[in-house]
Amino acid sequence: MTILVTGGAGFIGSNFVLDWLRQCDEPVINLDALTYAGNLENLASLQGDARHVFVKGDIGDRALVDSLLAQHRPRALVHFAAESHVDRSIHGPGAFMKTNVEGTFTLLEAARAYWSTLEGDAKAGFRFHHVSTDEVYGSLKPTDPPFAETNAYEPNSPYSASKAASDHLVRAWHHTYGLPVVTTNCSNNYGPYHFPEKLIPLMIVNALAGKPLPVYGDGQQIRDWLYVTDHCSGIRAVLAGGTPGETYNIGGWNEKANIDIVKTVCALLDELKPSAEGPYARLITYVKDRPGHDRRYAIDARKIERELGWRPAETFETGIRKTVQWYLDHPDWVARVQSGAYRDWLDKQYG
Ligand code: NAD
Ligand code: TYD
């Protein structure tokens, strides 16, 4: 048996592949276009490991996807590949439509054609697992209950709109063609190999470099943070036991305001790598808010717990400590991802 993973060189995908092969010996075919967000160095520990086959390519390349499905005959496709950064989607939404919408459409069509050739248990057991986000549900008011799977879709950014569109395609391919799909909508992840354009790794690497820590608006926006290996175990649970056609929300039961996240990162760095210049919180700088900035996300993760017995293993305190320590232990990884292209992005976004 084999699984095909897309986007397995990105932040969550690479954590998933590493975690999968720590848990079992089932081979992984990893299709990734290696955009700015894809990094084979995340998978360096798998070099020479026959259980991992990396293929550089685009999910929008139908002939390539067809040939991978025909050659490896996977029992499941786990779809992570996406453009994933809200701020980039504001500057340039085109790539989000291409990969997240058209790319998902191409994968669904390829999967449908392959699945229609399967028979018996192989056909019934096949899964198209679509990895999505809580951002499709829009923004919560302070007293609203957290997002349940039954909430209406109200995406507000080009990123979340493109993910919402892909979720709708996945749903339709199940209802119209019977393709056995499952979708997971997860809250904000953090942990090792997180590209330092996102809040937590950006704050860690900027603090260590003595640079400003840019907090958008009033810093009171709330996210529900989940340690990345908990997301991976949630995906494994849904892949193994989820009902085709169903969606499952995955979250950390951990709502925190951005400013509190930044202060926690600063305090951990003060403890683990004190700066001669004084506390890192001195670098906190309030900057112009993100246009259309969603105020609050929070996940009601009771369905996945009730039906599949999944709960996060890490608390925020254990997860954020591990994360800060990981960045301190991997200065070479950090230095290499801060390439010219990364610096161009910082100039464009932060001036
Ligand atoms: P990421 O940006 O770190 O990685 C995306 C990966 O997809 C990269 O390796 C990139 O090279 C690859 N990719 C992009 N376009 C491609 C294409 N056309 N063909 C093949 N590969 C392509 O993203 P991430 O944070 O790891 O997110 C993975 C998935 O999880 C995404 O679908 C995202 O929407 C979803 N998600 C992310 C979060 C989060 O907090 N990061 C939360 C919930 C859901
Ligand atoms: P981000 O990591 O981009 O994830 P998302 O927008 O998908 O939730 O941002 C998390 C939160 O942190 C979001 O409310 C925006 C905020 N933020 C900042 O305040 N400053 C920054 O430099 C970045 C990148 C994000």
Short mmCIF file of C-alpha atoms and ligand atoms in Angstrom, two decimals:
data_model
loop_
_atom_site.label_atom_id
_atom_site.label_comp_id
_atom_site.label_asym_id
_atom_site.label_seq_id
_atom_site.Cartn_x
_atom_site.Cartn_y
_atom_site.Cartn_z
CA MET A 1 0.00 0.00 0.00
CA THR A 2 1.10 3.54 -0.76
CA ILE A 3 -0.20 7.05 -0.26
CA LEU A 4 0.27 10.05 -2.55
CA VAL A 5 0.86 13.33 -0.73
CA THR A 6 0.82 16.74 -2.44
CA GLY A 7 2.74 19.68 -0.97
CA GLY A 8 4.85 17.40 1.21
CA ALA A 9 7.85 19.75 1.15
CA GLY A 10 5.93 22.60 2.81
CA PHE A 11 5.48 23.28 6.49
CA ILE A 12 2.63 20.92 7.39
CA GLY A 13 3.21 18.47 4.52
CA SER A 14 6.83 17.82 5.49
CA ASN A 15 5.87 17.38 9.14
CA PHE A 16 3.16 14.95 7.98
CA VAL A 17 5.55 12.90 5.82
CA LEU A 18 8.17 12.72 8.59
CA ASP A 19 5.54 11.79 11.15
CA TRP A 20 3.90 9.21 8.86
CA LEU A 21 7.17 7.39 8.29
CA ARG A 22 7.94 7.49 12.02
CA GLN A 23 4.58 5.76 12.65
CA CYS A 24 4.54 3.18 9.85
CA ASP A 25 6.38 1.79 6.82
CA GLU A 26 3.75 2.57 4.20
CA PRO A 27 5.54 4.40 1.36
CA VAL A 28 4.78 8.03 0.50
CA ILE A 29 4.91 9.51 -2.98
CA ASN A 30 5.44 13.22 -2.45
CA LEU A 31 4.41 15.55 -5.30
CA ASP A 32 5.53 19.14 -4.71
CA ALA A 33 6.32 22.00 -7.09
CA LEU A 34 8.93 23.45 -4.68
CA THR A 35 7.59 26.99 -4.74
CA TYR A 36 9.23 29.50 -2.37
CA ALA A 37 7.40 27.63 0.45
CA GLY A 38 8.65 24.16 -0.44
CA ASN A 39 11.95 23.06 1.04
CA LEU A 40 13.51 19.66 0.49
CA GLU A 41 15.85 20.33 3.39
CA ASN A 42 12.86 19.64 5.67
CA LEU A 43 13.02 16.04 4.41
CA ALA A 44 16.80 15.63 4.55
CA SER A 45 16.51 12.91 7.20
CA LEU A 46 14.71 10.74 4.60
CA GLN A 47 17.57 10.77 2.12
CA GLY A 48 18.19 7.20 0.94
CA ASP A 49 14.93 6.01 2.54
CA ALA A 50 13.11 3.91 -0.08
CA ARG A 51 9.76 4.60 1.64
CA HIS A 52 9.85 8.21 0.41
CA VAL A 53 9.69 9.05 -3.29
CA PHE A 54 9.92 12.75 -4.08
CA VAL A 55 8.55 14.05 -7.39
CA LYS A 56 9.03 17.70 -8.31
CA GLY A 57 5.94 18.80 -10.21
CA ASP A 58 2.76 20.82 -10.27
CA ILE A 59 -0.62 19.48 -9.11
CA GLY A 60 -2.04 21.27 -12.16
CA ASP A 61 -0.06 18.96 -14.50
CA ARG A 62 -2.74 16.40 -15.30
CA ALA A 63 -0.48 14.09 -17.30
CA LEU A 64 2.02 13.94 -14.44
CA VAL A 65 -0.66 13.26 -11.81
CA ASP A 66 -2.24 10.57 -14.03
CA SER A 67 1.10 8.86 -14.49
CA LEU A 68 1.88 8.93 -10.75
CA LEU A 69 -1.51 7.41 -9.94
CA ALA A 70 -1.12 4.72 -12.62
CA GLN A 71 2.43 3.87 -11.59
CA HIS A 72 2.09 3.84 -7.79
CA ARG A 73 -1.59 2.93 -7.40
CA PRO A 74 -2.03 4.72 -4.06
CA ARG A 75 -4.83 3.81 -1.66
CA ALA A 76 -5.18 7.47 -0.68
CA LEU A 77 -4.28 10.97 -1.80
CA VAL A 78 -3.61 13.53 0.94
CA HIS A 79 -3.78 17.01 -0.55
CA PHE A 80 -1.74 19.71 1.22
CA ALA A 81 -0.36 21.61 -1.78
CA ALA A 82 -1.56 25.21 -1.77
CA GLU A 83 -0.57 28.82 -1.73
CA SER A 84 -1.08 29.42 1.98
CA HIS A 85 -0.16 32.95 3.04
CA VAL A 86 -2.97 35.50 3.46
CA ASP A 87 -0.68 38.52 3.04
CA ARG A 88 0.71 37.16 -0.24
CA SER A 89 -2.86 36.54 -1.43
CA ILE A 90 -3.61 40.23 -0.87
CA HIS A 91 -0.61 41.29 -2.97
CA GLY A 92 -1.19 38.69 -5.72
CA PRO A 93 -4.30 36.49 -5.67
CA GLY A 94 -3.65 34.90 -9.10
CA ALA A 95 -1.36 32.11 -7.87
CA PHE A 96 -3.98 31.21 -5.23
CA MET A 97 -6.68 30.71 -7.84
CA LYS A 98 -4.31 28.69 -10.02
CA THR A 99 -3.06 26.25 -7.37
CA ASN A 100 -5.82 26.18 -4.78
CA VAL A 101 -8.79 26.18 -7.15
CA GLU A 102 -7.61 24.95 -10.57
CA GLY A 103 -4.96 22.66 -9.08
CA THR A 104 -7.50 21.01 -6.78
CA PHE A 105 -9.88 20.62 -9.72
CA THR A 106 -7.15 18.86 -11.73
CA LEU A 107 -6.33 16.55 -8.83
CA LEU A 108 -10.00 15.70 -8.33
CA GLU A 109 -10.41 14.84 -12.00
CA ALA A 110 -7.27 12.70 -12.02
CA ALA A 111 -8.34 10.98 -8.79
CA ARG A 112 -11.81 10.34 -10.18
CA ALA A 113 -10.43 8.77 -13.36
CA TYR A 114 -8.05 6.57 -11.34
CA TRP A 115 -10.69 5.64 -8.74
CA SER A 116 -13.11 4.58 -11.48
CA THR A 117 -10.60 1.91 -12.55
CA LEU A 118 -10.50 0.41 -9.04
CA GLU A 119 -12.75 -2.42 -7.92
CA GLY A 120 -14.09 -3.96 -4.73
CA ASP A 121 -12.26 -3.10 -1.50
CA ALA A 122 -9.69 -0.96 -3.30
CA LYS A 123 -12.46 1.23 -4.70
CA ALA A 124 -14.44 1.43 -1.46
CA GLY A 125 -11.33 2.07 0.62
CA PHE A 126 -9.80 4.81 -1.57
CA ARG A 127 -9.72 8.28 0.01
CA PHE A 128 -9.17 11.78 -1.35
CA HIS A 129 -8.24 13.71 1.80
CA HIS A 130 -8.47 17.46 1.31
CA VAL A 131 -6.55 19.54 3.86
CA SER A 132 -8.26 22.87 4.41
CA THR A 133 -8.48 25.73 6.85
CA ASP A 134 -10.85 27.25 9.42
CA GLU A 135 -10.51 30.57 7.54
CA VAL A 136 -13.27 29.46 5.14
CA TYR A 137 -15.80 30.21 7.93
CA GLY A 138 -14.90 33.91 8.10
CA SER A 139 -14.47 35.91 11.29
CA LEU A 140 -16.08 35.38 14.72
CA LYS A 141 -17.37 38.05 17.10
CA PRO A 142 -15.97 37.89 20.66
CA THR A 143 -18.98 36.03 22.08
CA ASP A 144 -19.74 33.77 19.08
CA PRO A 145 -19.37 30.02 19.63
CA PRO A 146 -16.36 28.49 17.84
CA PHE A 147 -16.69 27.23 14.24
CA ALA A 148 -18.61 23.96 13.89
CA GLU A 149 -18.68 21.89 10.68
CA THR A 150 -22.22 23.22 10.11
CA ASN A 151 -21.19 26.91 10.03
CA ALA A 152 -21.84 28.76 6.77
CA TYR A 153 -18.82 29.56 4.61
CA GLU A 154 -17.95 33.28 4.72
CA PRO A 155 -14.37 33.61 3.44
CA ASN A 156 -12.93 37.13 3.59
CA SER A 157 -9.46 37.00 2.02
CA PRO A 158 -8.38 35.85 -1.45
CA TYR A 159 -6.63 32.94 0.31
CA SER A 160 -9.66 31.81 2.28
CA ALA A 161 -11.94 32.31 -0.75
CA SER A 162 -9.68 30.07 -2.82
CA LYS A 163 -9.66 27.40 -0.11
CA ALA A 164 -13.45 27.69 0.24
CA ALA A 165 -13.78 27.19 -3.51
CA SER A 166 -11.60 24.09 -3.33
CA ASP A 167 -13.67 22.70 -0.43
CA HIS A 168 -16.81 23.15 -2.52
CA LEU A 169 -15.25 21.32 -5.47
CA VAL A 170 -14.24 18.43 -3.20
CA ARG A 171 -17.76 18.26 -1.76
CA ALA A 172 -19.31 18.28 -5.23
CA TRP A 173 -17.03 15.52 -6.53
CA HIS A 174 -18.37 13.33 -3.72
CA HIS A 175 -22.03 14.21 -4.20
CA THR A 176 -21.98 14.06 -8.00
CA TYR A 177 -19.47 11.31 -8.76
CA GLY A 178 -19.29 9.41 -5.46
CA LEU A 179 -15.55 10.02 -5.05
CA PRO A 180 -14.75 9.03 -1.43
CA VAL A 181 -13.49 12.35 -0.08
CA VAL A 182 -12.88 13.62 3.44
CA THR A 183 -12.09 17.25 4.28
CA THR A 184 -10.40 18.60 7.38
CA ASN A 185 -10.59 22.30 8.32
CA CYS A 186 -7.81 23.14 10.70
CA SER A 187 -6.88 26.18 12.76
CA ASN A 188 -3.49 27.95 12.72
CA ASN A 189 -0.56 25.55 13.01
CA TYR A 190 2.87 26.22 14.48
CA GLY A 191 6.00 24.14 15.01
CA PRO A 192 9.25 23.09 13.28
CA TYR A 193 9.89 23.95 9.59
CA HIS A 194 7.39 26.84 9.63
CA PHE A 195 8.41 29.35 6.98
CA PRO A 196 9.29 32.66 8.68
CA GLU A 197 6.70 34.73 6.82
CA LYS A 198 4.00 33.53 9.27
CA LEU A 199 3.50 35.10 12.70
CA ILE A 200 5.32 32.77 15.11
CA PRO A 201 8.48 31.95 13.13
CA LEU A 202 8.72 35.55 11.88
CA MET A 203 8.72 36.79 15.48
CA ILE A 204 11.38 34.26 16.51
CA VAL A 205 13.77 35.00 13.65
CA ASN A 206 13.26 38.78 13.83
CA ALA A 207 13.82 38.82 17.60
CA LEU A 208 17.03 36.83 17.28
CA ALA A 209 18.22 39.27 14.59
CA GLY A 210 17.32 42.28 16.78
CA LYS A 211 14.73 43.43 14.21
CA PRO A 212 11.28 44.96 14.92
CA LEU A 213 8.44 42.52 15.72
CA PRO A 214 5.60 43.81 13.48
CA VAL A 215 2.20 43.42 15.15
CA TYR A 216 -0.70 44.29 12.83
CA GLY A 217 -3.32 46.78 14.09
CA ASP A 218 -4.03 46.51 17.81
CA GLY A 219 -2.70 42.93 18.12
CA GLN A 220 -5.99 41.77 19.63
CA GLN A 221 -6.90 39.42 16.75
CA ILE A 222 -7.44 35.89 18.01
CA ARG A 223 -6.30 32.61 16.46
CA ASP A 224 -6.70 29.03 17.77
CA TRP A 225 -3.16 27.64 17.69
CA LEU A 226 -2.41 23.94 17.12
CA TYR A 227 0.99 22.25 17.27
CA VAL A 228 1.70 20.82 13.82
CA THR A 229 2.18 17.17 14.86
CA ASP A 230 -1.27 17.30 16.45
CA HIS A 231 -2.65 18.36 13.06
CA CYS A 232 -0.80 15.40 11.53
CA SER A 233 -2.32 12.94 14.01
CA GLY A 234 -5.77 14.45 13.35
CA ILE A 235 -5.33 13.88 9.62
CA ARG A 236 -4.23 10.29 10.23
CA ALA A 237 -7.33 9.74 12.39
CA VAL A 238 -9.67 11.10 9.69
CA LEU A 239 -7.90 9.20 6.92
CA ALA A 240 -8.27 5.97 8.90
CA GLY A 241 -11.77 6.38 10.30
CA GLY A 242 -13.50 9.39 8.74
CA THR A 243 -16.73 8.91 6.83
CA PRO A 244 -16.58 9.73 3.10
CA GLY A 245 -18.33 13.01 2.30
CA GLU A 246 -17.88 14.33 5.86
CA THR A 247 -15.82 17.28 7.04
CA TYR A 248 -13.95 17.44 10.35
CA ASN A 249 -12.75 20.57 12.16
CA ILE A 250 -9.35 20.23 13.83
CA GLY A 251 -8.25 22.77 16.44
CA GLY A 252 -6.15 23.25 19.53
CA TRP A 253 -8.76 24.51 22.02
CA ASN A 254 -6.27 27.30 22.38
CA GLU A 255 -7.48 30.81 21.53
CA LYS A 256 -4.86 33.49 21.97
CA ALA A 257 -4.54 37.13 20.93
CA ASN A 258 -1.61 37.86 18.61
CA ILE A 259 0.02 40.23 21.06
CA ASP A 260 -0.01 37.51 23.73
CA ILE A 261 1.63 35.08 21.30
CA VAL A 262 4.36 37.61 20.57
CA LYS A 263 4.92 38.31 24.28
CA THR A 264 5.13 34.56 24.99
CA VAL A 265 7.75 34.11 22.25
CA CYS A 266 9.72 37.06 23.68
CA ALA A 267 9.60 35.65 27.23
CA LEU A 268 10.79 32.22 26.07
CA LEU A 269 13.66 33.79 24.15
CA ASP A 270 14.55 35.89 27.22
CA GLU A 271 14.84 32.62 29.12
CA LEU A 272 16.55 30.46 26.49
CA LYS A 273 18.76 33.00 24.69
CA PRO A 274 18.85 36.31 26.58
CA SER A 275 19.88 39.37 24.61
CA ALA A 276 22.54 41.75 25.91
CA GLU A 277 20.33 44.61 24.64
CA GLY A 278 17.52 43.77 27.11
CA PRO A 279 14.14 41.97 26.92
CA TYR A 280 13.02 41.03 23.39
CA ALA A 281 9.61 42.66 24.00
CA ARG A 282 11.37 45.99 23.45
CA LEU A 283 11.27 45.13 19.72
CA ILE A 284 7.44 44.91 19.53
CA THR A 285 6.26 47.43 16.94
CA TYR A 286 2.62 48.06 16.04
CA VAL A 287 2.25 48.44 12.26
CA LYS A 288 -0.56 49.14 9.80
CA ASP A 289 -3.30 46.51 9.93
CA ARG A 290 -3.83 43.87 7.23
CA PRO A 291 -6.73 44.87 4.89
CA GLY A 292 -9.88 42.90 5.74
CA HIS A 293 -8.13 41.35 8.75
CA ASP A 294 -10.30 38.62 10.34
CA ARG A 295 -10.75 39.36 14.04
CA ARG A 296 -11.18 35.92 15.53
CA TYR A 297 -10.97 32.24 14.56
CA ALA A 298 -11.78 29.38 16.93
CA ILE A 299 -12.55 25.74 16.30
CA ASP A 300 -15.11 23.50 17.91
CA ALA A 301 -13.23 20.19 17.63
CA ARG A 302 -15.85 18.05 19.35
CA LYS A 303 -16.90 16.09 16.25
CA ILE A 304 -13.46 14.60 15.59
CA GLU A 305 -13.13 13.79 19.30
CA ARG A 306 -16.57 12.21 19.55
CA GLU A 307 -16.37 10.18 16.34
CA LEU A 308 -12.67 9.39 16.09
CA GLY A 309 -11.28 9.90 19.59
CA TRP A 310 -8.79 12.61 18.54
CA ARG A 311 -7.60 15.37 20.86
CA PRO A 312 -4.41 17.43 20.68
CA ALA A 313 -1.53 15.97 22.68
CA GLU A 314 0.36 19.26 23.19
CA THR A 315 -0.70 22.21 25.27
CA PHE A 316 0.28 25.65 23.98
CA GLU A 317 2.92 25.89 26.71
CA THR A 318 4.65 22.63 25.68
CA GLY A 319 4.25 23.26 21.94
CA ILE A 320 5.55 26.82 21.87
CA ARG A 321 8.55 25.91 24.03
CA LYS A 322 9.45 23.06 21.64
CA THR A 323 9.00 25.42 18.69
CA VAL A 324 11.23 28.20 20.01
CA GLN A 325 13.85 25.61 20.99
CA TRP A 326 13.69 24.08 17.47
CA TYR A 327 14.47 27.46 15.88
CA LEU A 328 17.35 28.00 18.30
CA ASP A 329 18.70 24.55 17.44
CA HIS A 330 18.44 25.06 13.64
CA PRO A 331 20.18 28.35 12.78
CA ASP A 332 21.44 26.89 9.47
CA TRP A 333 17.90 26.03 8.32
CA VAL A 334 16.79 29.55 9.23
CA ALA A 335 19.74 31.15 7.45
CA ARG A 336 19.15 29.15 4.26
CA VAL A 337 15.41 29.88 3.98
CA GLN A 338 16.14 33.60 4.32
CA SER A 339 17.25 33.76 0.71
CA GLY A 340 17.08 36.74 -1.63
CA ALA A 341 13.46 35.95 -2.47
CA TYR A 342 12.55 36.00 1.22
CA ARG A 343 14.21 39.38 1.68
CA ASP A 344 12.27 40.73 -1.32
CA TRP A 345 9.05 39.63 0.39
CA LEU A 346 9.99 41.39 3.65
CA ASP A 347 10.71 44.60 1.73
CA LYS A 348 7.39 44.40 -0.09
CA GLN A 349 5.31 43.63 3.01
CA TYR A 350 7.05 45.59 5.77
CA GLY A 351 8.90 48.28 3.82
P1 NAD B 1 3.10 25.87 2.84
O1 NAD B 1 2.89 27.12 2.07
O2 NAD B 1 4.15 25.82 3.90
O3 NAD B 1 3.42 24.66 1.84
C1 NAD B 1 2.73 24.47 0.63
C2 NAD B 1 3.48 23.44 -0.18
O4 NAD B 1 2.75 23.22 -1.40
C3 NAD B 1 4.89 23.87 -0.57
O5 NAD B 1 5.80 22.81 -0.37
C4 NAD B 1 4.76 24.22 -2.05
O6 NAD B 1 5.96 24.02 -2.78
C5 NAD B 1 3.66 23.27 -2.48
N1 NAD B 1 2.93 23.76 -3.67
C6 NAD B 1 2.42 25.01 -3.85
N2 NAD B 1 1.83 25.08 -5.08
C7 NAD B 1 1.97 23.87 -5.64
C8 NAD B 1 1.54 23.30 -6.87
N3 NAD B 1 0.86 24.03 -7.79
N4 NAD B 1 1.83 22.00 -7.13
C9 NAD B 1 2.51 21.25 -6.23
N5 NAD B 1 2.95 21.73 -5.05
C10 NAD B 1 2.67 23.02 -4.76
O7 NAD B 1 1.66 25.50 3.45
P2 NAD B 1 1.30 24.80 4.82
O8 NAD B 1 1.23 25.81 5.89
O9 NAD B 1 2.14 23.59 4.97
O10 NAD B 1 -0.21 24.36 4.50
C11 NAD B 1 -0.50 23.09 3.91
C12 NAD B 1 -2.00 22.97 3.70
O11 NAD B 1 -2.66 23.11 4.96
C13 NAD B 1 -2.57 24.06 2.79
O12 NAD B 1 -3.55 23.47 1.99
C14 NAD B 1 -3.19 25.07 3.76
O13 NAD B 1 -4.28 25.73 3.17
C15 NAD B 1 -3.64 24.14 4.88
N6 NAD B 1 -3.68 24.76 6.22
C16 NAD B 1 -2.62 25.43 6.74
C17 NAD B 1 -2.68 25.96 8.02
C18 NAD B 1 -1.50 26.67 8.64
O14 NAD B 1 -1.62 27.17 9.78
N7 NAD B 1 -0.34 26.71 8.01
C19 NAD B 1 -3.84 25.80 8.78
C20 NAD B 1 -4.92 25.10 8.22
C21 NAD B 1 -4.84 24.58 6.95
P1 TYD B 2 -0.47 34.35 9.86
O1 TYD B 2 0.61 33.56 10.51
O2 TYD B 2 -0.18 35.05 8.58
O3 TYD B 2 -1.73 33.38 9.72
P2 TYD B 2 -3.27 33.71 9.28
O4 TYD B 2 -3.35 35.07 8.72
O5 TYD B 2 -3.51 32.65 8.26
O6 TYD B 2 -4.08 33.53 10.53
O7 TYD B 2 -0.97 35.44 10.90
C1 TYD B 2 -1.48 35.08 12.17
C2 TYD B 2 -1.98 36.33 12.82
O8 TYD B 2 -0.85 37.19 13.08
C3 TYD B 2 -2.92 37.15 11.93
O9 TYD B 2 -3.93 37.73 12.75
C4 TYD B 2 -2.03 38.23 11.35
C5 TYD B 2 -1.00 38.47 12.44
N1 TYD B 2 0.34 38.90 11.98
C6 TYD B 2 0.92 40.04 12.55
O10 TYD B 2 0.36 40.69 13.44
N2 TYD B 2 2.16 40.42 12.10
C7 TYD B 2 2.82 39.73 11.10
O11 TYD B 2 3.95 40.15 10.71
C8 TYD B 2 2.21 38.55 10.56
C9 TYD B 2 2.90 37.75 9.49
C10 TYD B 2 0.97 38.17 11.04
#
